[in-house]
Amino acid sequence: MKLECSVEKLLRGITYAERITGKNLSLPILGSILLIASGKSIKLRSTNLSLGIEVEIPATVEKEGVVAIKGDVLSRFLATITDTKNITLTIENDSLVCTSKNNFSRIKTASYEDFPTIPIVEGAQHHISCKKFIEGIKSVYYSSSISDIKPEIASIYIYTDADVLSFVATDSFRLAEKKIKISHDTEFPGILIPYKNIIEIIRIFEEINDDITITASKNQLAIAYGGIYLTSRIIDAIFPDYKQIIPKETTTSVVVLKEDFIRALKIANIFSDKFNQITFTIDPVQKAFFLATKNNDVGENKTMVEGALEGEPITISFNYKYIIDCFQSISADSITLNFNGINKPLILKGGSDATFRYLIMPMNR
């Protein structure tokens, strides 16, 4: 193999591929990136068997070839190359020789024969705004379980209903749902994408402003844009029938300014106990909405938040961390909190925004 390509584009591709390499003692080749030079490009390929990526960048290929190399070594090396825009890569025996204007490096290669292939996902292709897709998964992914004991909830559930693409995640203690408008002719199958893969999908695609092409089969999802082709395993399980647990009625409603509410939460958290318990007391008749916390080692706090209150009085406790998480998904200036009685979940959303809702189960202590 012998080729010349852009240092900047090669480094960007290596950076994408490097984080998807896997640590597998029985298959150590997964710790490497496969470089394939052919035609007028070089392809960078990596996989951890759950997530795979292939990045194609243009190159002047003098001699085609394949090589596997530790991604972190090449990434760190390329990040220091400032003397030239292009670099020449050549295979010599068991090394990859990298030559730039003022630098010559020889990097040891790995045996590439056992490197797994990246699956080509076949099926209907869906063209979706990348911004909307990333907004959907970023709005809910933090609510997913991080434990693999129940893979159906260690995932993001994505499905279409008419012209709406829905994203849902839950860890059994809270649930986030985001709805995104899409074109009428997009019928996306219901799929479960592993939470760990979602983080990498966000990192790779969040800066893209154009449409991406999504293809889903029974076991794999593929996202393609430009020279990037990413595949993710799909969880073979059934997501809980979450709509059953969303209360249909509201007994107490509170509307407050988001900044006022966040400030009160942060003050209250200073005095919260090891369970992060925070207690809401709402009395619409007295026009009183209080947040209270107590810690025997620190002290106690009670903060009033002004807002519009309706319904029945209620005192109920929640985990502070679950509440504060959702504000990254709410752009509205106001927050609506809908309570449904003691021991019933709280529904939180941004003002009158009906595209996002966040359910939190109360604490029993």
Tab-separated table of C-alpha atoms in Angstrom:
chain	number	residue	atom	x	y	z
A	1	MET	CA	0.000	0.000	0.000
A	2	LYS	CA	1.189	3.456	-0.852
A	3	LEU	CA	-0.941	6.600	-0.850
A	4	GLU	CA	-1.055	10.310	-0.132
A	5	CYS	CA	-3.962	12.027	1.657
A	6	SER	CA	-4.916	15.048	3.736
A	7	VAL	CA	-3.623	14.989	7.313
A	8	GLU	CA	-6.739	16.836	8.520
A	9	LYS	CA	-9.210	14.441	6.871
A	10	LEU	CA	-7.241	11.370	7.926
A	11	LEU	CA	-7.074	12.584	11.520
A	12	ARG	CA	-10.830	13.280	11.569
A	13	GLY	CA	-11.564	9.794	10.248
A	14	ILE	CA	-9.159	8.144	12.653
A	15	THR	CA	-10.763	10.055	15.529
A	16	TYR	CA	-14.230	8.749	14.566
A	17	ALA	CA	-12.962	5.185	14.203
A	18	GLU	CA	-10.724	5.074	17.249
A	19	ARG	CA	-13.472	5.407	19.846
A	20	ILE	CA	-15.365	2.489	18.348
A	21	THR	CA	-12.465	0.084	18.655
A	22	GLY	CA	-13.152	-2.689	21.140
A	23	LYS	CA	-11.240	-4.291	23.990
A	24	ASN	CA	-11.712	-8.002	23.467
A	25	LEU	CA	-9.105	-10.419	24.869
A	26	SER	CA	-10.273	-13.240	22.624
A	27	LEU	CA	-10.295	-11.010	19.524
A	28	PRO	CA	-7.492	-8.451	20.019
A	29	ILE	CA	-7.745	-7.272	16.390
A	30	LEU	CA	-10.814	-5.249	17.487
A	31	GLY	CA	-8.404	-2.860	19.178
A	32	SER	CA	-7.082	-1.833	15.766
A	33	ILE	CA	-8.357	0.236	12.844
A	34	LEU	CA	-8.368	-1.335	9.410
A	35	LEU	CA	-7.007	0.869	6.602
A	36	ILE	CA	-8.040	-0.127	3.076
A	37	ALA	CA	-6.515	1.758	0.147
A	38	SER	CA	-8.238	1.242	-3.208
A	39	GLY	CA	-9.397	3.296	-6.169
A	40	LYS	CA	-9.290	6.963	-5.213
A	41	SER	CA	-9.806	6.677	-1.469
A	42	ILE	CA	-8.754	5.143	1.790
A	43	LYS	CA	-11.347	3.524	4.055
A	44	LEU	CA	-10.931	3.480	7.824
A	45	ARG	CA	-12.869	0.722	9.508
A	46	SER	CA	-13.374	-0.195	13.187
A	47	THR	CA	-15.871	-2.199	15.200
A	48	ASN	CA	-16.569	-3.443	18.700
A	49	LEU	CA	-19.111	-5.937	17.257
A	50	SER	CA	-22.035	-3.881	18.632
A	51	LEU	CA	-21.131	-0.703	16.768
A	52	GLY	CA	-19.154	-0.392	13.563
A	53	ILE	CA	-17.991	2.471	11.390
A	54	GLU	CA	-16.404	2.945	8.011
A	55	VAL	CA	-15.072	6.352	7.024
A	56	GLU	CA	-13.991	6.948	3.442
A	57	ILE	CA	-11.703	9.860	2.608
A	58	PRO	CA	-10.198	10.818	-0.756
A	59	ALA	CA	-6.600	9.816	-1.414
A	60	THR	CA	-4.120	9.519	-4.225
A	61	VAL	CA	-3.514	5.770	-4.221
A	62	GLU	CA	-0.306	4.671	-5.913
A	63	LYS	CA	-0.529	1.089	-4.669
A	64	GLU	CA	-3.610	-0.561	-3.165
A	65	GLY	CA	-3.386	-2.511	0.077
A	66	VAL	CA	-4.789	-3.299	3.529
A	67	VAL	CA	-3.282	-2.813	6.961
A	68	ALA	CA	-4.442	-2.870	10.599
A	69	ILE	CA	-2.953	-0.446	13.074
A	70	LYS	CA	-3.491	0.766	16.620
A	71	GLY	CA	-5.794	3.759	16.221
A	72	ASP	CA	-4.588	5.672	19.263
A	73	VAL	CA	-0.971	5.595	18.066
A	74	LEU	CA	-1.836	6.949	14.620
A	75	SER	CA	-4.271	9.479	16.101
A	76	ARG	CA	-1.724	10.901	18.543
A	77	PHE	CA	0.917	11.002	15.835
A	78	LEU	CA	-1.279	12.803	13.288
A	79	ALA	CA	-2.359	15.370	15.884
A	80	THR	CA	1.245	16.558	16.086
A	81	ILE	CA	1.862	16.864	12.330
A	82	THR	CA	1.868	20.579	11.563
A	83	ASP	CA	4.570	20.812	8.913
A	84	THR	CA	2.399	19.797	5.958
A	85	LYS	CA	-1.191	19.430	4.732
A	86	ASN	CA	-0.655	15.966	3.216
A	87	ILE	CA	0.985	12.784	4.415
A	88	THR	CA	2.262	9.698	2.616
A	89	LEU	CA	1.464	6.239	4.016
A	90	THR	CA	3.410	3.207	2.875
A	91	ILE	CA	3.482	-0.405	4.042
A	92	GLU	CA	6.987	-1.746	4.500
A	93	ASN	CA	7.174	-5.303	5.868
A	94	ASP	CA	5.208	-5.216	9.159
A	95	SER	CA	5.154	-1.427	9.564
A	96	LEU	CA	3.197	1.559	8.302
A	97	VAL	CA	5.624	4.273	7.275
A	98	CYS	CA	4.266	7.812	7.611
A	99	THR	CA	6.171	10.515	5.774
A	100	SER	CA	5.528	14.248	5.880
A	101	LYS	CA	7.697	17.274	5.044
A	102	ASN	CA	9.847	17.107	8.164
A	103	ASN	CA	8.864	13.792	9.713
A	104	PHE	CA	9.413	10.118	9.165
A	105	SER	CA	7.717	7.559	11.421
A	106	ARG	CA	7.406	3.803	11.333
A	107	ILE	CA	4.359	2.374	13.176
A	108	LYS	CA	4.065	-1.346	13.861
A	109	THR	CA	1.024	-2.992	12.243
A	110	ALA	CA	-1.234	-5.827	13.376
A	111	SER	CA	-2.432	-8.879	11.481
A	112	TYR	CA	-5.606	-7.841	9.650
A	113	GLU	CA	-6.810	-11.236	8.355
A	114	ASP	CA	-9.216	-11.771	11.297
A	115	PHE	CA	-10.741	-8.276	11.186
A	116	PRO	CA	-14.580	-8.569	11.114
A	117	THR	CA	-16.555	-7.025	8.283
A	118	ILE	CA	-18.935	-4.104	8.797
A	119	PRO	CA	-22.453	-5.335	7.899
A	120	ILE	CA	-24.202	-3.751	4.928
A	121	VAL	CA	-27.732	-3.117	6.163
A	122	GLU	CA	-30.416	-3.741	3.559
A	123	GLY	CA	-33.950	-2.393	3.648
A	124	ALA	CA	-35.949	0.772	3.052
A	125	GLN	CA	-33.888	3.940	3.276
A	126	HIS	CA	-35.210	6.894	5.269
A	127	HIS	CA	-33.893	10.400	4.704
A	128	ILE	CA	-34.187	12.346	7.949
A	129	SER	CA	-32.846	15.697	9.097
A	130	CYS	CA	-29.750	14.899	11.115
A	131	LYS	CA	-30.403	17.847	13.442
A	132	LYS	CA	-33.894	16.542	14.223
A	133	PHE	CA	-32.675	12.961	14.707
A	134	ILE	CA	-29.888	14.009	17.062
A	135	GLU	CA	-32.266	16.366	18.895
A	136	GLY	CA	-34.610	13.432	19.421
A	137	ILE	CA	-32.068	11.080	20.939
A	138	LYS	CA	-30.310	13.816	22.946
A	139	SER	CA	-33.664	14.771	24.474
A	140	VAL	CA	-34.165	11.338	26.045
A	141	TYR	CA	-30.963	9.249	26.192
A	142	TYR	CA	-29.985	10.305	29.731
A	143	SER	CA	-33.144	8.577	31.019
A	144	SER	CA	-32.033	5.196	29.738
A	145	SER	CA	-30.866	2.509	32.130
A	146	ILE	CA	-27.084	2.104	32.146
A	147	SER	CA	-27.328	-1.479	33.361
A	148	ASP	CA	-27.400	-4.305	30.805
A	149	ILE	CA	-29.525	-6.556	33.032
A	150	LYS	CA	-32.642	-5.427	31.148
A	151	PRO	CA	-31.412	-4.622	27.624
A	152	GLU	CA	-34.865	-3.392	26.541
A	153	ILE	CA	-34.523	-0.386	28.863
A	154	ALA	CA	-30.753	0.032	28.368
A	155	SER	CA	-31.807	1.338	24.964
A	156	ILE	CA	-33.526	4.180	23.151
A	157	TYR	CA	-36.852	3.190	21.610
A	158	ILE	CA	-37.544	4.905	18.278
A	159	TYR	CA	-40.739	4.520	16.287
A	160	THR	CA	-42.992	6.406	13.880
A	161	ASP	CA	-46.667	7.207	14.213
A	162	ALA	CA	-48.032	8.957	11.089
A	163	ASP	CA	-45.759	11.981	10.540
A	164	VAL	CA	-44.174	11.907	14.012
A	165	LEU	CA	-40.911	10.191	14.964
A	166	SER	CA	-40.908	9.357	18.681
A	167	PHE	CA	-37.877	8.789	20.901
A	168	VAL	CA	-38.374	7.190	24.331
A	169	ALA	CA	-36.047	6.110	27.147
A	170	THR	CA	-36.604	4.912	30.704
A	171	ASP	CA	-34.692	3.434	33.611
A	172	SER	CA	-37.906	2.520	35.503
A	173	PHE	CA	-37.610	5.565	37.806
A	174	ARG	CA	-38.149	8.206	35.123
A	175	LEU	CA	-39.123	8.314	31.463
A	176	ALA	CA	-38.458	10.856	28.716
A	177	GLU	CA	-40.353	11.094	25.442
A	178	LYS	CA	-39.587	13.420	22.513
A	179	LYS	CA	-41.658	13.752	19.344
A	180	ILE	CA	-40.204	15.112	16.104
A	181	LYS	CA	-42.226	16.040	13.004
A	182	ILE	CA	-41.048	14.264	9.856
A	183	SER	CA	-42.317	13.880	6.293
A	184	HIS	CA	-45.489	11.888	5.732
A	185	ASP	CA	-43.794	9.271	3.566
A	186	THR	CA	-41.363	8.133	6.245
A	187	GLU	CA	-42.488	4.947	7.970
A	188	PHE	CA	-39.742	4.083	10.406
A	189	PRO	CA	-39.837	0.658	12.083
A	190	GLY	CA	-39.855	0.498	15.898
A	191	ILE	CA	-36.282	-0.239	16.989
A	192	LEU	CA	-34.208	-0.365	20.176
A	193	ILE	CA	-30.714	1.125	19.900
A	194	PRO	CA	-28.322	0.341	22.781
A	195	TYR	CA	-27.656	3.297	25.073
A	196	LYS	CA	-23.869	2.881	24.758
A	197	ASN	CA	-24.100	3.150	20.983
A	198	ILE	CA	-26.317	6.239	21.196
A	199	ILE	CA	-23.521	8.211	22.848
A	200	GLU	CA	-21.191	7.527	19.916
A	201	ILE	CA	-23.927	8.294	17.358
A	202	ILE	CA	-24.419	11.710	18.959
A	203	ARG	CA	-20.691	12.409	18.987
A	204	ILE	CA	-20.201	11.527	15.319
A	205	PHE	CA	-23.311	13.113	13.773
A	206	GLU	CA	-24.291	16.086	15.956
A	207	GLU	CA	-22.392	18.638	13.828
A	208	ILE	CA	-24.085	17.594	10.555
A	209	ASN	CA	-26.763	19.956	9.222
A	210	ASP	CA	-27.970	17.939	6.207
A	211	ASP	CA	-30.219	14.903	5.920
A	212	ILE	CA	-28.813	11.517	6.885
A	213	THR	CA	-29.876	8.191	5.415
A	214	ILE	CA	-31.097	5.617	7.918
A	215	THR	CA	-31.636	1.967	7.059
A	216	ALA	CA	-32.958	-0.547	9.562
A	217	SER	CA	-33.181	-4.307	9.322
A	218	LYS	CA	-34.232	-6.799	11.986
A	219	ASN	CA	-30.844	-6.793	13.704
A	220	GLN	CA	-28.923	-3.778	12.459
A	221	LEU	CA	-29.302	-0.038	11.935
A	222	ALA	CA	-27.157	1.922	9.494
A	223	ILE	CA	-26.646	5.689	9.367
A	224	ALA	CA	-24.924	7.094	6.301
A	225	TYR	CA	-23.745	10.583	5.459
A	226	GLY	CA	-20.967	11.639	3.111
A	227	GLY	CA	-18.186	9.139	3.518
A	228	ILE	CA	-19.404	7.913	6.926
A	229	TYR	CA	-21.240	4.594	7.245
A	230	LEU	CA	-22.096	3.626	10.833
A	231	THR	CA	-23.871	0.464	11.906
A	232	SER	CA	-25.388	-0.356	15.274
A	233	ARG	CA	-26.774	-3.533	16.737
A	234	ILE	CA	-30.531	-3.454	17.381
A	235	ILE	CA	-31.791	-4.983	20.610
A	236	ASP	CA	-34.113	-7.946	20.021
A	237	ALA	CA	-36.610	-7.210	22.795
A	238	ILE	CA	-39.881	-5.416	23.457
A	239	PHE	CA	-39.863	-1.947	25.003
A	240	PRO	CA	-42.305	-1.582	27.919
A	241	ASP	CA	-45.790	-0.342	27.044
A	242	TYR	CA	-44.899	3.025	28.545
A	243	LYS	CA	-48.100	4.823	27.591
A	244	GLN	CA	-49.927	2.768	30.214
A	245	ILE	CA	-48.059	4.465	33.072
A	246	ILE	CA	-48.553	8.041	31.874
A	247	PRO	CA	-51.406	9.551	33.903
A	248	LYS	CA	-54.394	10.660	31.876
A	249	GLU	CA	-55.519	13.309	34.389
A	250	THR	CA	-53.953	16.101	36.412
A	251	THR	CA	-55.009	16.917	39.972
A	252	THR	CA	-52.487	19.712	40.618
A	253	SER	CA	-50.778	21.954	38.079
A	254	VAL	CA	-47.885	24.393	38.528
A	255	VAL	CA	-46.373	26.758	35.952
A	256	VAL	CA	-43.126	28.524	36.924
A	257	LEU	CA	-40.260	30.289	35.208
A	258	LYS	CA	-37.547	27.774	34.361
A	259	GLU	CA	-34.690	29.862	35.749
A	260	ASP	CA	-36.524	30.460	39.043
A	261	PHE	CA	-37.227	26.758	39.386
A	262	ILE	CA	-33.665	25.683	38.582
A	263	ARG	CA	-32.257	28.222	41.047
A	264	ALA	CA	-34.558	26.943	43.801
A	265	LEU	CA	-33.614	23.334	42.998
A	266	LYS	CA	-29.902	24.109	43.235
A	267	ILE	CA	-30.327	25.855	46.597
A	268	ALA	CA	-32.411	22.982	47.907
A	269	ASN	CA	-29.859	20.439	46.742
A	270	ILE	CA	-27.207	21.947	49.011
A	271	PHE	CA	-29.241	20.673	51.966
A	272	SER	CA	-30.515	17.405	50.472
A	273	ASP	CA	-29.749	14.059	52.101
A	274	LYS	CA	-27.835	11.091	50.689
A	275	PHE	CA	-30.958	10.024	48.798
A	276	ASN	CA	-31.155	13.443	47.038
A	277	GLN	CA	-34.691	13.795	48.355
A	278	ILE	CA	-36.496	17.039	47.675
A	279	THR	CA	-40.063	17.675	48.847
A	280	PHE	CA	-42.583	19.795	46.967
A	281	THR	CA	-45.463	21.360	48.859
A	282	ILE	CA	-48.148	22.963	46.691
A	283	ASP	CA	-51.181	24.787	48.069
A	284	PRO	CA	-53.083	26.572	45.260
A	285	VAL	CA	-55.498	28.222	47.712
A	286	GLN	CA	-52.620	29.839	49.619
A	287	LYS	CA	-50.733	30.389	46.313
A	288	ALA	CA	-47.757	28.616	47.824
A	289	PHE	CA	-45.192	26.381	46.102
A	290	PHE	CA	-42.309	25.362	48.360
A	291	LEU	CA	-39.231	23.208	47.790
A	292	ALA	CA	-37.820	21.734	51.005
A	293	THR	CA	-34.768	19.617	51.840
A	294	LYS	CA	-33.138	18.511	55.082
A	295	ASN	CA	-29.816	16.957	55.944
A	296	ASN	CA	-28.962	16.210	59.580
A	297	ASP	CA	-25.278	16.884	58.907
A	298	VAL	CA	-25.721	20.121	56.936
A	299	GLY	CA	-29.012	21.795	57.836
A	300	GLU	CA	-32.281	22.442	56.077
A	301	ASN	CA	-33.777	24.717	53.444
A	302	LYS	CA	-37.194	25.850	52.303
A	303	THR	CA	-37.535	27.949	49.149
A	304	MET	CA	-40.712	29.429	47.705
A	305	VAL	CA	-41.116	29.651	43.925
A	306	GLU	CA	-43.705	32.007	42.477
A	307	GLY	CA	-45.967	30.656	39.770
A	308	ALA	CA	-49.478	29.872	38.586
A	309	LEU	CA	-51.013	27.109	40.724
A	310	GLU	CA	-54.215	25.140	40.175
A	311	GLY	CA	-55.921	22.111	41.666
A	312	GLU	CA	-55.603	20.216	44.926
A	313	PRO	CA	-52.946	20.758	47.627
A	314	ILE	CA	-50.223	18.117	47.670
A	315	THR	CA	-46.930	17.293	49.404
A	316	ILE	CA	-44.717	14.844	47.542
A	317	SER	CA	-40.995	13.988	47.291
A	318	PHE	CA	-38.705	13.240	44.336
A	319	ASN	CA	-35.067	12.558	43.610
A	320	TYR	CA	-33.378	15.877	42.837
A	321	LYS	CA	-31.030	14.356	40.237
A	322	TYR	CA	-33.885	13.003	38.176
A	323	ILE	CA	-35.512	16.423	38.022
A	324	ILE	CA	-32.430	18.462	37.139
A	325	ASP	CA	-31.509	16.115	34.246
A	326	CYS	CA	-34.448	17.044	32.047
A	327	PHE	CA	-33.702	20.756	31.663
A	328	GLN	CA	-31.211	19.996	28.879
A	329	SER	CA	-34.258	18.981	26.803
A	330	ILE	CA	-36.384	22.045	27.513
A	331	SER	CA	-35.826	25.309	25.651
A	332	ALA	CA	-39.007	27.072	26.843
A	333	ASP	CA	-38.766	29.844	29.425
A	334	SER	CA	-41.418	28.266	31.620
A	335	ILE	CA	-41.908	24.824	33.138
A	336	THR	CA	-45.200	23.028	33.678
A	337	LEU	CA	-45.437	20.447	36.465
A	338	ASN	CA	-48.509	18.231	36.487
A	339	PHE	CA	-49.112	16.180	39.646
A	340	ASN	CA	-51.578	13.357	39.887
A	341	GLY	CA	-51.849	12.666	43.597
A	342	ILE	CA	-49.732	10.947	46.243
A	343	ASN	CA	-47.607	8.030	44.984
A	344	LYS	CA	-48.360	8.978	41.383
A	345	PRO	CA	-45.713	10.182	38.884
A	346	LEU	CA	-45.019	13.818	38.095
A	347	ILE	CA	-45.215	14.916	34.474
A	348	LEU	CA	-42.867	17.765	33.619
A	349	LYS	CA	-42.670	19.641	30.305
A	350	GLY	CA	-41.597	22.972	28.891
A	351	GLY	CA	-44.448	25.485	29.076
A	352	SER	CA	-47.067	24.494	26.525
A	353	ASP	CA	-44.587	22.441	24.459
A	354	ALA	CA	-46.294	19.148	23.639
A	355	THR	CA	-43.253	17.584	21.893
A	356	PHE	CA	-41.428	16.648	25.109
A	357	ARG	CA	-42.649	15.171	28.365
A	358	TYR	CA	-40.736	13.780	31.304
A	359	LEU	CA	-42.186	11.452	33.890
A	360	ILE	CA	-40.631	11.003	37.346
A	361	MET	CA	-41.747	8.480	39.943
A	362	PRO	CA	-42.059	9.850	43.504
A	363	MET	CA	-39.897	8.683	46.392
A	364	ASN	CA	-41.564	6.464	48.957
A	365	ARG	CA	-39.571	7.640	51.970
